[in-house]
mmCIF file of C-alpha atoms in Angstrom:
data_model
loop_
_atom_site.group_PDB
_atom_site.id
_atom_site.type_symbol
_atom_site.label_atom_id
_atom_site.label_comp_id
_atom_site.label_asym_id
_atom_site.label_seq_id
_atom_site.Cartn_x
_atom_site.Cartn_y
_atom_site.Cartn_z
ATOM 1 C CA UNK A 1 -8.658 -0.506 8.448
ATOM 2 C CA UNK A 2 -4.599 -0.294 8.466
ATOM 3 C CA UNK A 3 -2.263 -1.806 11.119
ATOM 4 C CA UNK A 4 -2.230 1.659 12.571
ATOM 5 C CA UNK A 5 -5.841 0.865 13.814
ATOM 6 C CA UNK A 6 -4.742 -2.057 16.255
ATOM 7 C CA UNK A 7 -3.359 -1.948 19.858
ATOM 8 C CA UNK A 8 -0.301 -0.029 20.245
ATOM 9 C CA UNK A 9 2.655 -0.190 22.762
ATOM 10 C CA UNK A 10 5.430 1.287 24.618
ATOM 11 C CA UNK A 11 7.980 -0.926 25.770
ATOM 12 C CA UNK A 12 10.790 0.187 27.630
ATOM 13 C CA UNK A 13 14.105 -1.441 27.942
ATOM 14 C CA UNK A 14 13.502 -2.511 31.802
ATOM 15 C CA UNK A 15 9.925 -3.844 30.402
ATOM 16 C CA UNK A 16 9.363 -7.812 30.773
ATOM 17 C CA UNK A 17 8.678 -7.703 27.123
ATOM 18 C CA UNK A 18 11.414 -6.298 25.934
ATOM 19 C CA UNK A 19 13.191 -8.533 24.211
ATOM 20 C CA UNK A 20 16.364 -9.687 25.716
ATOM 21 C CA UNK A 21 18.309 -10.338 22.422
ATOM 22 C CA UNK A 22 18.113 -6.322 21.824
ATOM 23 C CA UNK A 23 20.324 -6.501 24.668
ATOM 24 C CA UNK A 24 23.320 -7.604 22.457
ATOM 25 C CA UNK A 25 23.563 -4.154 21.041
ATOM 26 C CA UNK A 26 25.760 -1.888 21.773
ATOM 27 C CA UNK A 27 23.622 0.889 22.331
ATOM 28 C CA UNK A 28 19.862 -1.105 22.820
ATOM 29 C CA UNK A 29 17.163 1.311 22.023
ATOM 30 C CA UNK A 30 15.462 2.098 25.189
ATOM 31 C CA UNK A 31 12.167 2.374 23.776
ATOM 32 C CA UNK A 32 10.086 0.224 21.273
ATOM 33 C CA UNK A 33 6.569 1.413 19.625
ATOM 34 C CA UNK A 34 4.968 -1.951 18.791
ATOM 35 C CA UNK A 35 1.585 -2.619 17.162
ATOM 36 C CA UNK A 36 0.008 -5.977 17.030
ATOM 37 C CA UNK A 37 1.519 -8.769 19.274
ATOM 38 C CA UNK A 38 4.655 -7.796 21.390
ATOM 39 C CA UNK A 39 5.664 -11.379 22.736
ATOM 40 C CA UNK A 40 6.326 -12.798 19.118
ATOM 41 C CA UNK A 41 9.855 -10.233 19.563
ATOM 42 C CA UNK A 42 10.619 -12.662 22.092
ATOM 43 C CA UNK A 43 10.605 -15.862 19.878
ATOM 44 C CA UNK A 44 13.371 -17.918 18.323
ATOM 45 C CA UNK A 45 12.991 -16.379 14.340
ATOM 46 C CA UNK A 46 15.026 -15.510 11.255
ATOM 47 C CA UNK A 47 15.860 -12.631 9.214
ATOM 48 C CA UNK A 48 15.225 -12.761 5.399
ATOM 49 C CA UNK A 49 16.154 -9.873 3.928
ATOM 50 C CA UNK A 50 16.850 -9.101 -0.214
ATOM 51 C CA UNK A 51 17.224 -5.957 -3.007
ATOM 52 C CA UNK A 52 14.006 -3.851 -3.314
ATOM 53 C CA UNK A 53 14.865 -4.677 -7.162
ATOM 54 C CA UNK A 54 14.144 -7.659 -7.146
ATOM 55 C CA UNK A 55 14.497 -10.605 -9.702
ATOM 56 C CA UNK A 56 12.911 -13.823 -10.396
ATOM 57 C CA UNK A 57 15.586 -15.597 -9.142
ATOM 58 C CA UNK A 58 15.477 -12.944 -6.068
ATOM 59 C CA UNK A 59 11.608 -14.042 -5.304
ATOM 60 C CA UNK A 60 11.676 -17.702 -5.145
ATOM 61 C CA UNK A 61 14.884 -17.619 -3.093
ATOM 62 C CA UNK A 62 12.428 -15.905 -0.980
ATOM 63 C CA UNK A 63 9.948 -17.865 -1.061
ATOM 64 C CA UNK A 64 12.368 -21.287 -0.333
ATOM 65 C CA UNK A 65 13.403 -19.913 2.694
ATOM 66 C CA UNK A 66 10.268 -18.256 3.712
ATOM 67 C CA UNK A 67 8.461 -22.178 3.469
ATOM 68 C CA UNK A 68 11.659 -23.348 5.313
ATOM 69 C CA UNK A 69 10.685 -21.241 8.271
ATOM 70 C CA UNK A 70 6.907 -22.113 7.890
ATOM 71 C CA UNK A 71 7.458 -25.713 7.885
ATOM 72 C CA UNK A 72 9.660 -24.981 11.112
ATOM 73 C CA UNK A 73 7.158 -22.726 12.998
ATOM 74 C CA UNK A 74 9.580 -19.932 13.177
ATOM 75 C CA UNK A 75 8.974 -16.390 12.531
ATOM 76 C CA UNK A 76 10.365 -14.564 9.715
ATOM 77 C CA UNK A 77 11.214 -10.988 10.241
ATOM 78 C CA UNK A 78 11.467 -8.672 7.621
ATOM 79 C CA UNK A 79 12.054 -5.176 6.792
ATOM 80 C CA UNK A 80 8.945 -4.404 5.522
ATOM 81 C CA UNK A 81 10.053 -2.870 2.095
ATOM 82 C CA UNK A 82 9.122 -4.144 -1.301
ATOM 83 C CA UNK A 83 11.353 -6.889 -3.553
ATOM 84 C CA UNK A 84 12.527 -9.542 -1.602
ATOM 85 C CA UNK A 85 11.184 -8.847 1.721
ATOM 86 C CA UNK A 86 7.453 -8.480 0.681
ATOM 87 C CA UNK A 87 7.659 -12.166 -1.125
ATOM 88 C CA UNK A 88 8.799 -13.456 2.007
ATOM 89 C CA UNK A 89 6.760 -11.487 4.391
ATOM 90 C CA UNK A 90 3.537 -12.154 1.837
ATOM 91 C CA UNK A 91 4.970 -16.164 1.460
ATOM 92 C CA UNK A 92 4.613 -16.469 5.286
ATOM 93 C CA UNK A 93 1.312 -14.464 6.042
ATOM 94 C CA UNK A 94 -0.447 -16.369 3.119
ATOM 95 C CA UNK A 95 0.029 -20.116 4.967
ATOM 96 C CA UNK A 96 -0.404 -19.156 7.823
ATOM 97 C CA UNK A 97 2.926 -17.860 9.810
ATOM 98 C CA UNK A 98 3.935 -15.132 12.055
ATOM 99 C CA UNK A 99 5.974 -12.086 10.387
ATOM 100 C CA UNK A 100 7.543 -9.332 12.499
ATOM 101 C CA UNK A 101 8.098 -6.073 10.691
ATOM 102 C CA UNK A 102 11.133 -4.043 11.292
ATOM 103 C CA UNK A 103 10.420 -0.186 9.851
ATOM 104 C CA UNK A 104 12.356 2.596 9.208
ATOM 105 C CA UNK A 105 9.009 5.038 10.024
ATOM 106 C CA UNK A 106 7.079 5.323 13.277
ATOM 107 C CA UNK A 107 4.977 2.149 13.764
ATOM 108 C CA UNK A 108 1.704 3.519 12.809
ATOM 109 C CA UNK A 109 3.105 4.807 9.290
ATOM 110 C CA UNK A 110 1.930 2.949 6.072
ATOM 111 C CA UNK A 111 5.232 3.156 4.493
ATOM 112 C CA UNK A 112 5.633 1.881 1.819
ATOM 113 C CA UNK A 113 2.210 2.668 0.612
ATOM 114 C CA UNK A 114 1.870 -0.904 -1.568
ATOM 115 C CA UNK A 115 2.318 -2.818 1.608
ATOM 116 C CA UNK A 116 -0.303 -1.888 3.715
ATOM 117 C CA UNK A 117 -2.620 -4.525 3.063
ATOM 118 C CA UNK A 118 0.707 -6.692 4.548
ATOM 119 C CA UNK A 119 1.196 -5.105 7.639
ATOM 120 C CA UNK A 120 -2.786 -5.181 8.402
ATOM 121 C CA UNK A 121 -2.393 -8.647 7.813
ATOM 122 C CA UNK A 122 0.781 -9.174 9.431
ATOM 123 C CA UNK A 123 -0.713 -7.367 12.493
ATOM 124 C CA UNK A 124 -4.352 -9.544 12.173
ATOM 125 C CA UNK A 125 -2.394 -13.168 12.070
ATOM 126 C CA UNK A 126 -0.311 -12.486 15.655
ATOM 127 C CA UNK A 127 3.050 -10.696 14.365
ATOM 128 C CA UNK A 128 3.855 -7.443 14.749
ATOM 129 C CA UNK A 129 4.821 -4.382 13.635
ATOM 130 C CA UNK A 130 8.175 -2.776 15.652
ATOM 131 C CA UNK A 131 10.239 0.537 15.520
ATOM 132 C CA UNK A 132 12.142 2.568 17.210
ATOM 133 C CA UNK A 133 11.094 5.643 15.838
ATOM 134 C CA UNK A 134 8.056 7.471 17.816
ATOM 135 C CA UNK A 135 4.797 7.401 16.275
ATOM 136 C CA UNK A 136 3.698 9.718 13.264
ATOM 137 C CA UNK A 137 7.594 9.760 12.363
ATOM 138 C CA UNK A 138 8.211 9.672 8.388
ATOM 139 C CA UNK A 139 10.707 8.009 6.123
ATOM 140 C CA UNK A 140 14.149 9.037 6.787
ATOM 141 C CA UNK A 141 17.792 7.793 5.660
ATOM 142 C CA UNK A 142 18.854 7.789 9.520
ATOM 143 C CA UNK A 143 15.669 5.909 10.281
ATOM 144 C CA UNK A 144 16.355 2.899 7.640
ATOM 145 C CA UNK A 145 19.823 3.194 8.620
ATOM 146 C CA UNK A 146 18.940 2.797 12.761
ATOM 147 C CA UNK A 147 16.356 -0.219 12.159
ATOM 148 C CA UNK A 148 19.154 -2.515 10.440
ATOM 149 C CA UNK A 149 20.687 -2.968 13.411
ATOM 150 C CA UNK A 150 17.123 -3.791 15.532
ATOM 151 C CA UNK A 151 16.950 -6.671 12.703
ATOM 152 C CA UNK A 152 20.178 -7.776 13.001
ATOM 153 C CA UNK A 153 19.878 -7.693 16.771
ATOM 154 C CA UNK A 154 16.221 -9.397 16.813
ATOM 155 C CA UNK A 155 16.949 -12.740 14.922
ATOM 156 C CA UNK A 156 19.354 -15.456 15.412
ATOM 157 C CA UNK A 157 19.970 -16.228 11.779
ATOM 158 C CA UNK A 158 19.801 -13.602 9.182
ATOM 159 C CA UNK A 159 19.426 -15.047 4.955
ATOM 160 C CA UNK A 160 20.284 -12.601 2.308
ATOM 161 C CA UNK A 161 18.200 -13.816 -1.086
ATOM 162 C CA UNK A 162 19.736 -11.094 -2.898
ATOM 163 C CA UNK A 163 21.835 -8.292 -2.678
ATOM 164 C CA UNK A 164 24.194 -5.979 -5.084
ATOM 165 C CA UNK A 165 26.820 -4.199 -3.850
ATOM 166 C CA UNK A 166 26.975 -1.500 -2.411
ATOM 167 C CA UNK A 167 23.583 -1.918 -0.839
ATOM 168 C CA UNK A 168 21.905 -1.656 2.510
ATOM 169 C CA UNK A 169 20.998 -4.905 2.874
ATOM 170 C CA UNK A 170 25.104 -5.546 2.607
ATOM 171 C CA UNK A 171 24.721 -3.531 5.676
ATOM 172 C CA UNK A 172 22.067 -5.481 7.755
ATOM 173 C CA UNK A 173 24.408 -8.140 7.062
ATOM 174 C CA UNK A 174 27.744 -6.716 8.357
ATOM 175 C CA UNK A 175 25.732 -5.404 11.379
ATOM 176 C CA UNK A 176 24.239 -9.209 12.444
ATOM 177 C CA UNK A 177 27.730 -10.597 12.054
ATOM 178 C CA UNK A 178 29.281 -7.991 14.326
ATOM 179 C CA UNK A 179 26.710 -9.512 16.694
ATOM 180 C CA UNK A 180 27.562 -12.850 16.401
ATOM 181 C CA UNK A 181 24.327 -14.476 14.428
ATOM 182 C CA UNK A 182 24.389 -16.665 12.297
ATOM 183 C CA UNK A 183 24.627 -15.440 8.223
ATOM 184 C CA UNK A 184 23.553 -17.520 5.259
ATOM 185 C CA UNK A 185 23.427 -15.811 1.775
ATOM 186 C CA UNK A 186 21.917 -16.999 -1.494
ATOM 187 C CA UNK A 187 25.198 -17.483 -4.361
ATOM 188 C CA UNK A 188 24.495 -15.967 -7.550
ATOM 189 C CA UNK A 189 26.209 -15.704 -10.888
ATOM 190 C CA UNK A 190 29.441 -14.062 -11.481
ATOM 191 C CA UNK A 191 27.956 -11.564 -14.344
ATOM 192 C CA UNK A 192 24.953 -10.554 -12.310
ATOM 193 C CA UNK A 193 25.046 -7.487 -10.265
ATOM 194 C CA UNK A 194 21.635 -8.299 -8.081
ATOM 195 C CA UNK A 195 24.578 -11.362 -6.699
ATOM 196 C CA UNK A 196 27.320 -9.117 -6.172
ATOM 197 C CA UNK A 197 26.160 -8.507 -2.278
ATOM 198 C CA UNK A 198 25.029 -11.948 -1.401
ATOM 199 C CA UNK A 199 29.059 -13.456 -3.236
ATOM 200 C CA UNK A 200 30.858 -10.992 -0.926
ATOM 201 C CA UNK A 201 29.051 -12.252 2.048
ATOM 202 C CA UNK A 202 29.833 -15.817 1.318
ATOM 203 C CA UNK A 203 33.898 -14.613 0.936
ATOM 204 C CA UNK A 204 33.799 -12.727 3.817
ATOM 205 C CA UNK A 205 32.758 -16.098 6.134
ATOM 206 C CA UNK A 206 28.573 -15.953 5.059
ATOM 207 C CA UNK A 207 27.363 -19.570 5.321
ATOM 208 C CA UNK A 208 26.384 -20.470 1.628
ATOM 209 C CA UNK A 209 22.904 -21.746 0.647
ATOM 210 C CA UNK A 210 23.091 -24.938 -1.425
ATOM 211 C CA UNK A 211 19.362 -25.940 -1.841
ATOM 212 C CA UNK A 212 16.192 -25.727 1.043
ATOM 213 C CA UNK A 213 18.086 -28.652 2.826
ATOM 214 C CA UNK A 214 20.953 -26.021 3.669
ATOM 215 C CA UNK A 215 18.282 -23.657 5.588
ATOM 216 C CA UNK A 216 15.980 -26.467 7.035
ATOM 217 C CA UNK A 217 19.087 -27.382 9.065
ATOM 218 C CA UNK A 218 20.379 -24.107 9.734
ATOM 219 C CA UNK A 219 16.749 -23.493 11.224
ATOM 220 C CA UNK A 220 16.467 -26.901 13.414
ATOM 221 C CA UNK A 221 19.728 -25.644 15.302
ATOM 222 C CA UNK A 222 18.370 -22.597 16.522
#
C-alpha cells in the first residue's frame, strides 16, 4: 500500500476546507488535490524546511525543531524531499505528530521514490499529503518552483535548518517573508557553504535560532 491508496480530494477555493491562509497569496491556487486528512491544512503549524544535502549538523537541527513542534502539538509541514525535510518529517511521524506534505508532483505520485514509506505513514497518522498539481502529474522544475509558495503560504512560521546559497529553499524563504510569516533560520559557520543560505536569511531580517528555547517560544506565540 502507498499514500496513493487512501481517500483523495478536490478542494476548491470557495470549499469550507480550503484553507483560508492560502488566501494570502497573490494568486491562491483554485484547486487543491489532497490525500489523507484535509482539515489538518487548516491548523496553526510550521514550516521546516533544509538542503537535500544534508549534514550532520543539518539533521539534528531538524530534529530540535521537529521535537519543538511535537512537544507543542503543532504540525510540521514539509516539502517532502530528502535531507533535511525527511529528518523532520520522519522525527515527527515516529512520536507521534501530524506532518503535512507539500509536493512538487500530483498528490498520488511517490516522488521521491525513498520516501514512500513516509508519506504512507504521514497519510496513516492524520496528515496529509497536498498539491496543486492534478493527479498522475510528474516531477517538474515549474512544479517545485509553484509548491514553495503553497508552503510559504500554509504555515505561520517557516525554520530553515540549512541552506547554501543559491538554493531553493533560499527561495521558500524569500516567498514566506513576502507574506508576512514569521522566519527563523539555523546560523552556521562562516567557512561552510551548507550555512551560506540560512546566514543571508538572518542579515536580511531572519529571526536567528540560538538553542530549542529560541523555537519553543517562537511556537507558543502562534
Amino acid at each position: 500500500m502507498s499514500a496513493s491508496d487512501f481517500e483523495r480530494y478536490e478542494i476548491e477555493i470557495d470549499n469550507p476546507l480550503y484553507p483560508i491562509a492560502l488566501k494570502d497569496m497573490n494568486e491562491p491556487p483554485e484547486k487543491l488535490y489532497v490525500i489523507g486528512n484535509p482539515s489538518v491544512l487548516s491548523a496553526k503549524s510550521i514550516a521546516v524546511t533544509g538542503t537535500r544535502r544534508s549534514s550532520p549538523y543539518g539533521k539534528e537541527a531538524s530534529k530540535i525543531v521537529a521535537n519543538e513542534a511535537l512537544a507543542a502539538f503543532v504540525p510540521v509541514i514539509t516539502g517532502g524531499a530528502v535531507g533535511c525535510e525527511s529528518v523532520a518529517a520522519r522525527t515527527v511521524l515516529e512520536n507521534g505528530g501530524l506532518h503535512i506534505a507539500v509536493v512538487g508532483t500530483g498528490a498520488d505520485v511517490d516522488y521521491p521514490s525513498s520516501n514512500v514509506d513516509m508519506f504512507e505513514l504521514t497519510v496513516e497518522t492524520g496528515g496529509a499529503i497536498v498539491s496543486i498539481s492534478p493527479w498522475g502529474k510528474g516531477p517538474t522544475r515549474a512544479g517545485f518552483a509553484r509548491r514553495r509558495k503553497v508552503i510559504a503560504a500554509l504555515s505561520q512560521m517557516m525554520v530553515v535548518v540549512e541552506a547554501g546559497f543559491p538554493s531553493g529553499v533560499f527561495s521558500t524563504a524569500e516567498c514566506a517573508m513576502e507574506l508576512g510569516r514569521e522566519v527563523w533560520a539555523c546560523p552556521g559557520g562562516f567557512f561552510t557553504p551548507e550555512s551560506r543560505g540560512c546566514n543571508m536569511l538572518i542579515e536580511g531580517g531572519a529571526k536567528i535560532i540560538c538553542d530549542s528555547s529560541s523555537i519553543s517560544r517562537a511556537i507558543s506565540s502562534l
